[in-house]
Amino acid sequence: GGRVIGPRRRALPELSGGQDSAIVAGSVCVTGHAGRAAFVNYYGDDAEGDERKHAAAAAALHGVELEVVRKPVEPVTVADFERLAPALRPALQGVDPAYDRYAAARLSALGADGLLTGQGGDSVFFQTPDPAVAADRFRREGLRGLDPAYLAAVGRWTRHSAWSVGRLALFGRGRPVAGAQHRWLDDVDDLPPAKQGQLERFVNCQLFWTDCLRARAAPLLNPLLSQPVVEHCLGVPSDRLTSGLRDRGLARTAFASRLPPSIVERRDKGDLSHFYGRVVRDSAPVLAPFLLEGRLVAQGVLDRADLEVDLDPARLLWREGANQPLLAAVLEAWARHWEGRIAGRRA
């Protein structure tokens, strides 16, 4: 965090209340750059989306002020997505238009030349409760890695039986289904299975570099996805990254002095599924015709029946992945823009 903020005049670190953003914010402070940083927390109206107490604890630990900003539930418009459609790649960072607009305006008002986040930490520090860490340990330590106490502990953490964890450790989880995949995943068969899963999650982190209003206002700085951090953590065995059999266990220990106890010890994680469900529900009169009659459905890229389920108001507020229609809207706007642009060149 300190090395990234060093050349900046003014930076805006986002302090969500989670471990990863708190590590970045704490690193900014302990390296002497807090004076050039304005810390901000965005919170939702629902308990699972309100992490102000954890963010405030992190700010208090380092003696810095924290601005708290409510994330309103605002219906989206087609124009919100069309604004970012000319990007070379789909602007998936702009999937939350209200937040994107506010953060961009705040960056401009501060004259900030950097927005710091903890994005990528879930992948770098290994957040996913994956029972395959036992297979990685067995490959590295042999029979010693099949300690029954360890297998039982992995089972409790990942909600699997100790027997199924042991079977996975011995025999792996099989080859993934064949199909299109990212080139980063070529030639990974020699990696332990949990490490393969970590690399798959890194592929998804590329969306953090896509276009959005915030990126147009100031560079997006994701220190946890910097090359030295990524290379180091990819080289650490997965069962060590999850030391103590907790998500991001090694990071909790390594950065304990930069984190308040409430964040080190917390076992839950903020969840905006309900928030996005309300946004999609309130936006359904716009989103439904835009998607169901869109080019992606017409070309078979998206399934109309699946979209209708995703837009069902009865399901939106109580299911994971409630932001899927918003992601689909980003892709639809992008596809329409580039289809029209290509057609115009051919005319």
mmCIF file of C-alpha atoms in Angstrom, residues 31-347:
data_model
loop_
_atom_site.group_PDB
_atom_site.id
_atom_site.type_symbol
_atom_site.label_atom_id
_atom_site.label_comp_id
_atom_site.label_asym_id
_atom_site.label_seq_id
_atom_site.Cartn_x
_atom_site.Cartn_y
_atom_site.Cartn_z
ATOM 1 C CA THR A 31 4.475 3.498 5.913
ATOM 2 C CA GLY A 32 3.844 7.158 6.724
ATOM 3 C CA HIS A 33 1.488 8.093 3.894
ATOM 4 C CA ALA A 34 -1.754 8.611 5.821
ATOM 5 C CA GLY A 35 -1.456 12.380 5.498
ATOM 6 C CA ARG A 36 -2.047 12.126 1.763
ATOM 7 C CA ALA A 37 -4.970 9.739 2.057
ATOM 8 C CA ALA A 38 -8.694 10.277 2.612
ATOM 9 C CA PHE A 39 -10.282 7.068 3.902
ATOM 10 C CA VAL A 40 -13.884 6.247 2.982
ATOM 11 C CA ASN A 41 -16.381 3.499 3.789
ATOM 12 C CA TYR A 42 -19.516 2.740 1.790
ATOM 13 C CA TYR A 43 -22.335 1.004 3.644
ATOM 14 C CA GLY A 44 -25.708 -0.431 2.743
ATOM 15 C CA ASP A 45 -28.982 -0.285 4.630
ATOM 16 C CA ASP A 46 -29.005 -4.011 5.386
ATOM 17 C CA ALA A 47 -26.983 -5.491 8.239
ATOM 18 C CA GLU A 48 -24.998 -7.772 5.924
ATOM 19 C CA GLY A 49 -23.963 -4.777 3.808
ATOM 20 C CA ASP A 50 -23.101 -2.475 6.725
ATOM 21 C CA GLU A 51 -19.511 -2.941 7.906
ATOM 22 C CA ARG A 52 -19.029 0.497 9.417
ATOM 23 C CA LYS A 53 -18.059 -0.804 12.858
ATOM 24 C CA HIS A 54 -15.166 -2.819 11.421
ATOM 25 C CA ALA A 55 -14.015 0.029 9.182
ATOM 26 C CA ALA A 56 -14.217 2.443 12.114
ATOM 27 C CA ALA A 57 -12.124 0.075 14.244
ATOM 28 C CA ALA A 58 -9.450 -0.051 11.542
ATOM 29 C CA ALA A 59 -9.431 3.746 11.221
ATOM 30 C CA ALA A 60 -9.256 4.191 15.014
ATOM 31 C CA LEU A 61 -6.316 1.779 15.267
ATOM 32 C CA HIS A 62 -4.266 4.051 13.014
ATOM 33 C CA GLY A 63 -5.714 7.345 14.240
ATOM 34 C CA VAL A 64 -7.157 8.473 10.894
ATOM 35 C CA GLU A 65 -10.497 10.007 10.027
ATOM 36 C CA LEU A 66 -13.040 7.920 8.147
ATOM 37 C CA GLU A 67 -15.784 9.265 5.918
ATOM 38 C CA VAL A 68 -18.852 7.007 5.801
ATOM 39 C CA VAL A 69 -21.164 7.149 2.804
ATOM 40 C CA ARG A 70 -24.512 5.394 2.449
ATOM 41 C CA LYS A 71 -24.961 3.241 -0.655
ATOM 42 C CA PRO A 72 -28.477 4.057 -1.836
ATOM 43 C CA VAL A 73 -30.675 1.633 -3.708
ATOM 44 C CA GLU A 74 -31.166 3.500 -6.983
ATOM 45 C CA PRO A 75 -32.741 2.065 -10.132
ATOM 46 C CA VAL A 76 -30.334 1.825 -13.049
ATOM 47 C CA THR A 77 -30.976 3.116 -16.539
ATOM 48 C CA VAL A 78 -29.856 1.883 -19.932
ATOM 49 C CA ALA A 79 -27.836 5.104 -20.217
ATOM 50 C CA ASP A 80 -25.779 4.045 -17.178
ATOM 51 C CA PHE A 81 -24.433 1.100 -19.149
ATOM 52 C CA GLU A 82 -24.314 2.773 -22.530
ATOM 53 C CA ARG A 83 -21.993 5.395 -21.094
ATOM 54 C CA LEU A 84 -19.309 2.756 -20.623
ATOM 55 C CA ALA A 85 -20.140 0.605 -23.654
ATOM 56 C CA PRO A 86 -17.376 2.022 -25.930
ATOM 57 C CA ALA A 87 -14.697 0.418 -23.742
ATOM 58 C CA LEU A 88 -12.471 -2.139 -25.439
ATOM 59 C CA ARG A 89 -13.645 -4.783 -22.971
ATOM 60 C CA PRO A 90 -16.995 -4.946 -21.126
ATOM 61 C CA ALA A 91 -16.891 -2.372 -18.314
ATOM 62 C CA LEU A 92 -17.702 -4.776 -15.480
ATOM 63 C CA GLN A 93 -16.246 -2.382 -12.920
ATOM 64 C CA GLY A 94 -19.186 -0.106 -13.664
ATOM 65 C CA VAL A 95 -21.805 -2.653 -12.631
ATOM 66 C CA ASP A 96 -22.905 -0.473 -9.655
ATOM 67 C CA PRO A 97 -23.676 2.864 -11.352
ATOM 68 C CA ALA A 98 -24.710 4.836 -8.241
ATOM 69 C CA TYR A 99 -21.530 3.970 -6.360
ATOM 70 C CA ASP A 100 -19.437 4.489 -9.481
ATOM 71 C CA ARG A 101 -20.836 8.001 -9.979
ATOM 72 C CA TYR A 102 -20.306 9.012 -6.354
ATOM 73 C CA ALA A 103 -16.783 7.639 -6.107
ATOM 74 C CA ALA A 104 -15.772 9.329 -9.356
ATOM 75 C CA ALA A 105 -17.185 12.649 -8.150
ATOM 76 C CA ARG A 106 -15.396 12.269 -4.815
ATOM 77 C CA LEU A 107 -12.084 11.592 -6.540
ATOM 78 C CA SER A 108 -12.502 14.710 -8.666
ATOM 79 C CA ALA A 109 -13.522 16.885 -5.697
ATOM 80 C CA LEU A 110 -10.447 15.800 -3.740
ATOM 81 C CA GLY A 111 -8.142 16.188 -6.705
ATOM 82 C CA ALA A 112 -7.100 12.603 -5.980
ATOM 83 C CA ASP A 113 -4.858 10.774 -8.407
ATOM 84 C CA GLY A 114 -5.395 7.279 -7.053
ATOM 85 C CA LEU A 115 -8.175 5.064 -5.685
ATOM 86 C CA LEU A 116 -6.856 2.270 -3.440
ATOM 87 C CA THR A 117 -8.824 -0.915 -2.870
ATOM 88 C CA GLY A 118 -8.343 -4.356 -1.370
ATOM 89 C CA GLN A 119 -9.611 -6.014 -4.527
ATOM 90 C CA GLY A 120 -7.954 -9.298 -5.367
ATOM 91 C CA GLY A 121 -7.304 -10.210 -1.748
ATOM 92 C CA ASP A 122 -9.782 -13.089 -1.830
ATOM 93 C CA SER A 123 -7.664 -14.726 -4.529
ATOM 94 C CA VAL A 124 -4.200 -13.673 -3.341
ATOM 95 C CA PHE A 125 -4.667 -14.678 0.292
ATOM 96 C CA PHE A 126 -6.969 -17.666 -0.454
ATOM 97 C CA GLN A 127 -10.400 -16.839 0.914
ATOM 98 C CA THR A 128 -12.311 -19.779 -0.574
ATOM 99 C CA PRO A 129 -12.997 -22.696 1.812
ATOM 100 C CA ASP A 130 -11.695 -25.382 -0.544
ATOM 101 C CA PRO A 131 -11.307 -28.948 0.788
ATOM 102 C CA ALA A 132 -8.665 -29.525 -1.896
ATOM 103 C CA VAL A 133 -6.112 -27.829 0.379
ATOM 104 C CA ALA A 134 -5.808 -31.293 1.946
ATOM 105 C CA ALA A 135 -4.757 -32.710 -1.437
ATOM 106 C CA ASP A 136 -2.146 -29.975 -1.778
ATOM 107 C CA ARG A 137 -0.817 -30.797 1.671
ATOM 108 C CA PHE A 138 -0.711 -34.529 0.921
ATOM 109 C CA ARG A 139 1.238 -33.910 -2.282
ATOM 110 C CA ARG A 140 3.748 -31.806 -0.373
ATOM 111 C CA GLU A 141 4.096 -33.823 2.851
ATOM 112 C CA GLY A 142 3.102 -37.350 1.840
ATOM 113 C CA LEU A 143 1.417 -39.598 4.392
ATOM 114 C CA ARG A 144 2.245 -37.106 7.145
ATOM 115 C CA GLY A 145 -0.228 -34.756 5.475
ATOM 116 C CA LEU A 146 -3.089 -37.189 6.112
ATOM 117 C CA ASP A 147 -3.191 -36.433 9.830
ATOM 118 C CA PRO A 148 -6.799 -37.289 10.890
ATOM 119 C CA ALA A 149 -7.035 -34.176 13.033
ATOM 120 C CA TYR A 150 -6.112 -32.036 10.040
ATOM 121 C CA LEU A 151 -8.617 -33.789 7.767
ATOM 122 C CA ALA A 152 -11.356 -33.312 10.365
ATOM 123 C CA ALA A 153 -10.474 -29.631 10.747
ATOM 124 C CA VAL A 154 -10.593 -29.119 6.973
ATOM 125 C CA GLY A 155 -13.972 -30.836 6.964
ATOM 126 C CA ARG A 156 -15.359 -28.496 9.629
ATOM 127 C CA TRP A 157 -14.033 -25.425 7.791
ATOM 128 C CA THR A 158 -15.351 -26.479 4.380
ATOM 129 C CA ARG A 159 -18.498 -28.311 5.558
ATOM 130 C CA HIS A 160 -17.402 -31.679 4.265
ATOM 131 C CA SER A 161 -16.981 -34.976 6.096
ATOM 132 C CA ALA A 162 -13.461 -35.933 7.119
ATOM 133 C CA TRP A 163 -13.834 -39.042 4.944
ATOM 134 C CA SER A 164 -14.617 -37.039 1.816
ATOM 135 C CA VAL A 165 -11.695 -34.704 2.550
ATOM 136 C CA GLY A 166 -9.389 -37.720 2.907
ATOM 137 C CA ARG A 167 -10.639 -39.244 -0.330
ATOM 138 C CA LEU A 168 -10.061 -35.919 -2.094
ATOM 139 C CA ALA A 169 -6.560 -35.718 -0.643
ATOM 140 C CA LEU A 170 -5.700 -39.173 -1.945
ATOM 141 C CA PHE A 171 -7.381 -39.161 -5.344
ATOM 142 C CA GLY A 172 -7.942 -35.509 -6.262
ATOM 143 C CA ARG A 173 -11.173 -34.151 -7.680
ATOM 144 C CA GLY A 174 -10.824 -35.233 -11.301
ATOM 145 C CA ARG A 175 -10.170 -33.227 -14.402
ATOM 146 C CA PRO A 176 -12.323 -30.175 -15.072
ATOM 147 C CA VAL A 177 -14.922 -30.338 -17.826
ATOM 148 C CA ALA A 178 -13.296 -29.657 -21.189
ATOM 149 C CA GLY A 179 -14.147 -26.377 -22.842
ATOM 150 C CA ALA A 180 -12.911 -22.900 -23.552
ATOM 151 C CA GLN A 181 -10.618 -21.573 -20.884
ATOM 152 C CA HIS A 182 -8.262 -18.690 -20.293
ATOM 153 C CA ARG A 183 -4.708 -19.050 -21.516
ATOM 154 C CA TRP A 184 -3.430 -18.610 -17.963
ATOM 155 C CA LEU A 185 -4.926 -22.027 -17.269
ATOM 156 C CA ASP A 186 -2.946 -23.809 -19.971
ATOM 157 C CA ASP A 187 -0.497 -26.418 -18.681
ATOM 158 C CA VAL A 188 -1.695 -26.349 -15.050
ATOM 159 C CA ASP A 189 -2.165 -30.111 -14.705
ATOM 160 C CA ASP A 190 1.019 -30.400 -12.658
ATOM 161 C CA LEU A 191 -0.236 -27.938 -10.030
ATOM 162 C CA PRO A 192 -1.949 -29.212 -6.878
ATOM 163 C CA PRO A 193 -5.750 -28.934 -7.162
ATOM 164 C CA ALA A 194 -6.311 -26.102 -4.663
ATOM 165 C CA LYS A 195 -3.533 -24.083 -6.297
ATOM 166 C CA GLN A 196 -5.252 -24.638 -9.647
ATOM 167 C CA GLY A 197 -8.428 -23.241 -8.119
ATOM 168 C CA GLN A 198 -6.543 -20.214 -6.850
ATOM 169 C CA LEU A 199 -5.194 -19.551 -10.329
ATOM 170 C CA GLU A 200 -8.721 -19.811 -11.769
ATOM 171 C CA ARG A 201 -9.823 -17.106 -9.349
ATOM 172 C CA PHE A 202 -6.928 -14.913 -10.457
ATOM 173 C CA VAL A 203 -8.305 -15.047 -13.989
ATOM 174 C CA ASN A 204 -11.500 -13.443 -12.713
ATOM 175 C CA CYS A 205 -9.481 -10.623 -11.120
ATOM 176 C CA GLN A 206 -8.865 -9.149 -14.548
ATOM 177 C CA LEU A 207 -12.284 -7.517 -14.352
ATOM 178 C CA PHE A 208 -10.844 -5.158 -11.704
ATOM 179 C CA TRP A 209 -8.931 -3.369 -14.479
ATOM 180 C CA THR A 210 -11.927 -2.756 -16.733
ATOM 181 C CA ASP A 211 -13.421 0.655 -17.490
ATOM 182 C CA CYS A 212 -15.634 2.629 -15.109
ATOM 183 C CA LEU A 213 -16.264 6.255 -14.167
ATOM 184 C CA ARG A 214 -13.866 5.903 -11.247
ATOM 185 C CA ALA A 215 -11.047 4.787 -13.520
ATOM 186 C CA ARG A 216 -11.714 7.798 -15.726
ATOM 187 C CA ALA A 217 -11.416 10.096 -12.708
ATOM 188 C CA ALA A 218 -8.216 8.566 -11.274
ATOM 189 C CA PRO A 219 -6.108 5.407 -11.639
ATOM 190 C CA LEU A 220 -7.453 2.347 -9.848
ATOM 191 C CA LEU A 221 -4.743 1.043 -7.537
ATOM 192 C CA ASN A 222 -5.090 -2.553 -6.345
ATOM 193 C CA PRO A 223 -1.893 -3.229 -4.360
ATOM 194 C CA LEU A 224 -2.818 -6.830 -3.601
ATOM 195 C CA LEU A 225 -2.753 -7.545 -7.336
ATOM 196 C CA SER A 226 0.670 -6.036 -7.860
ATOM 197 C CA GLN A 227 3.172 -8.412 -9.429
ATOM 198 C CA PRO A 228 5.401 -8.948 -6.345
ATOM 199 C CA VAL A 229 2.414 -9.800 -4.128
ATOM 200 C CA VAL A 230 0.805 -12.098 -6.691
ATOM 201 C CA GLU A 231 4.026 -13.957 -7.471
ATOM 202 C CA HIS A 232 4.847 -14.421 -3.796
ATOM 203 C CA CYS A 233 1.401 -15.716 -2.843
ATOM 204 C CA LEU A 234 1.172 -18.030 -5.827
ATOM 205 C CA GLY A 235 4.399 -19.588 -4.593
ATOM 206 C CA VAL A 236 3.042 -20.251 -1.079
ATOM 207 C CA PRO A 237 1.318 -23.654 -0.698
ATOM 208 C CA SER A 238 -2.445 -23.313 -0.289
ATOM 209 C CA ASP A 239 -2.501 -25.155 3.022
ATOM 210 C CA ARG A 240 -0.064 -22.586 4.400
ATOM 211 C CA LEU A 241 -2.081 -19.657 3.061
ATOM 212 C CA THR A 242 -4.970 -21.107 5.073
ATOM 213 C CA SER A 243 -2.910 -21.711 8.217
ATOM 214 C CA GLY A 244 -5.099 -22.279 11.224
ATOM 215 C CA LEU A 245 -7.642 -23.550 8.703
ATOM 216 C CA ARG A 246 -9.204 -20.163 8.246
ATOM 217 C CA ASP A 247 -9.717 -18.229 5.056
ATOM 218 C CA ARG A 248 -6.673 -15.990 4.528
ATOM 219 C CA GLY A 249 -5.179 -17.472 7.703
ATOM 220 C CA LEU A 250 -1.555 -16.636 6.877
ATOM 221 C CA ALA A 251 -2.479 -13.045 6.011
ATOM 222 C CA ARG A 252 -4.330 -12.682 9.322
ATOM 223 C CA THR A 253 -1.139 -13.615 11.138
ATOM 224 C CA ALA A 254 1.257 -11.643 8.936
ATOM 225 C CA PHE A 255 -0.725 -8.396 9.184
ATOM 226 C CA ALA A 256 -2.140 -8.803 12.696
ATOM 227 C CA SER A 257 -0.386 -5.657 13.941
ATOM 228 C CA ARG A 258 -2.058 -3.589 11.198
ATOM 229 C CA LEU A 259 -5.571 -4.899 11.862
ATOM 230 C CA PRO A 260 -7.970 -4.347 14.768
ATOM 231 C CA PRO A 261 -8.948 -7.512 16.682
ATOM 232 C CA SER A 262 -12.513 -7.298 15.362
ATOM 233 C CA ILE A 263 -11.252 -7.829 11.798
ATOM 234 C CA VAL A 264 -8.596 -10.426 12.655
ATOM 235 C CA GLU A 265 -11.141 -12.508 14.526
ATOM 236 C CA ARG A 266 -14.228 -12.067 12.373
ATOM 237 C CA ARG A 267 -15.454 -15.117 10.504
ATOM 238 C CA ASP A 268 -18.228 -13.544 8.488
ATOM 239 C CA LYS A 269 -17.907 -11.450 5.346
ATOM 240 C CA GLY A 270 -19.903 -8.512 4.079
ATOM 241 C CA ASP A 271 -22.560 -9.492 1.558
ATOM 242 C CA LEU A 272 -24.255 -7.158 -0.923
ATOM 243 C CA SER A 273 -26.503 -9.792 -2.520
ATOM 244 C CA HIS A 274 -29.624 -8.318 -0.909
ATOM 245 C CA PHE A 275 -28.568 -4.812 -1.927
ATOM 246 C CA TYR A 276 -28.102 -5.804 -5.562
ATOM 247 C CA GLY A 277 -31.342 -7.767 -5.467
ATOM 248 C CA ARG A 278 -33.209 -4.601 -4.505
ATOM 249 C CA VAL A 279 -31.435 -2.606 -7.216
ATOM 250 C CA VAL A 280 -32.377 -5.183 -9.860
ATOM 251 C CA ARG A 281 -35.957 -5.419 -8.557
ATOM 252 C CA ASP A 282 -36.420 -1.639 -8.742
ATOM 253 C CA SER A 283 -34.773 -1.586 -12.179
ATOM 254 C CA ALA A 284 -36.755 -4.482 -13.647
ATOM 255 C CA PRO A 285 -39.031 -2.275 -15.812
ATOM 256 C CA VAL A 286 -35.880 -1.119 -17.637
ATOM 257 C CA LEU A 287 -33.684 -4.211 -17.374
ATOM 258 C CA ALA A 288 -36.259 -6.810 -18.458
ATOM 259 C CA PRO A 289 -36.945 -5.498 -21.981
ATOM 260 C CA PHE A 290 -33.316 -4.450 -22.444
ATOM 261 C CA LEU A 291 -32.079 -7.971 -21.735
ATOM 262 C CA LEU A 292 -34.920 -10.235 -22.842
ATOM 263 C CA GLU A 293 -35.176 -8.533 -26.219
ATOM 264 C CA GLY A 294 -31.452 -7.924 -26.492
ATOM 265 C CA ARG A 295 -28.759 -9.110 -28.846
ATOM 266 C CA LEU A 296 -27.218 -11.598 -26.410
ATOM 267 C CA VAL A 297 -30.485 -13.512 -26.118
ATOM 268 C CA ALA A 298 -31.065 -13.283 -29.854
ATOM 269 C CA GLN A 299 -27.637 -14.774 -30.533
ATOM 270 C CA GLY A 300 -27.983 -17.491 -27.898
ATOM 271 C CA VAL A 301 -25.221 -16.136 -25.667
ATOM 272 C CA LEU A 302 -27.692 -15.723 -22.810
ATOM 273 C CA ASP A 303 -30.658 -18.011 -22.178
ATOM 274 C CA ARG A 304 -33.983 -16.171 -22.043
ATOM 275 C CA ALA A 305 -35.509 -18.613 -19.540
ATOM 276 C CA ASP A 306 -32.529 -18.238 -17.193
ATOM 277 C CA LEU A 307 -32.786 -14.450 -17.415
ATOM 278 C CA GLU A 308 -36.478 -14.574 -16.566
ATOM 279 C CA VAL A 309 -35.595 -16.540 -13.445
ATOM 280 C CA ASP A 310 -32.836 -14.070 -12.569
ATOM 281 C CA LEU A 311 -35.337 -11.199 -12.887
ATOM 282 C CA ASP A 312 -38.043 -12.864 -10.794
ATOM 283 C CA PRO A 313 -38.785 -10.424 -7.911
ATOM 284 C CA ALA A 314 -39.585 -13.315 -5.578
ATOM 285 C CA ARG A 315 -36.058 -14.691 -5.956
ATOM 286 C CA LEU A 316 -33.993 -11.541 -6.238
ATOM 287 C CA LEU A 317 -33.853 -10.645 -2.569
ATOM 288 C CA TRP A 318 -32.862 -14.058 -1.239
ATOM 289 C CA ARG A 319 -30.362 -15.581 -3.638
ATOM 290 C CA GLU A 320 -26.669 -15.307 -4.284
ATOM 291 C CA GLY A 321 -25.638 -13.775 -7.564
ATOM 292 C CA ALA A 322 -28.429 -11.202 -7.490
ATOM 293 C CA ASN A 323 -26.186 -8.882 -9.496
ATOM 294 C CA GLN A 324 -26.200 -11.222 -12.521
ATOM 295 C CA PRO A 325 -28.759 -9.118 -14.452
ATOM 296 C CA LEU A 326 -26.564 -6.046 -13.901
ATOM 297 C CA LEU A 327 -23.536 -7.888 -15.268
ATOM 298 C CA ALA A 328 -25.652 -9.039 -18.189
ATOM 299 C CA ALA A 329 -26.702 -5.425 -18.825
ATOM 300 C CA VAL A 330 -23.042 -4.369 -19.016
ATOM 301 C CA LEU A 331 -22.388 -7.105 -21.581
ATOM 302 C CA GLU A 332 -25.547 -6.286 -23.543
ATOM 303 C CA ALA A 333 -24.711 -2.579 -23.818
ATOM 304 C CA TRP A 334 -21.153 -3.436 -24.866
ATOM 305 C CA ALA A 335 -22.331 -5.947 -27.477
ATOM 306 C CA ARG A 336 -24.862 -3.533 -28.957
ATOM 307 C CA HIS A 337 -22.308 -0.733 -29.184
ATOM 308 C CA TRP A 338 -19.649 -2.785 -30.915
ATOM 309 C CA GLU A 339 -22.100 -4.581 -33.182
ATOM 310 C CA GLY A 340 -23.370 -1.211 -34.344
ATOM 311 C CA ARG A 341 -19.891 0.195 -34.743
ATOM 312 C CA ILE A 342 -18.712 -2.759 -36.814
ATOM 313 C CA ALA A 343 -21.852 -2.612 -38.949
ATOM 314 C CA GLY A 344 -21.221 1.098 -39.529
ATOM 315 C CA ARG A 345 -17.727 0.425 -40.794
ATOM 316 C CA ARG A 346 -19.003 -2.184 -43.235
ATOM 317 C CA ALA A 347 -21.722 0.086 -44.607
#
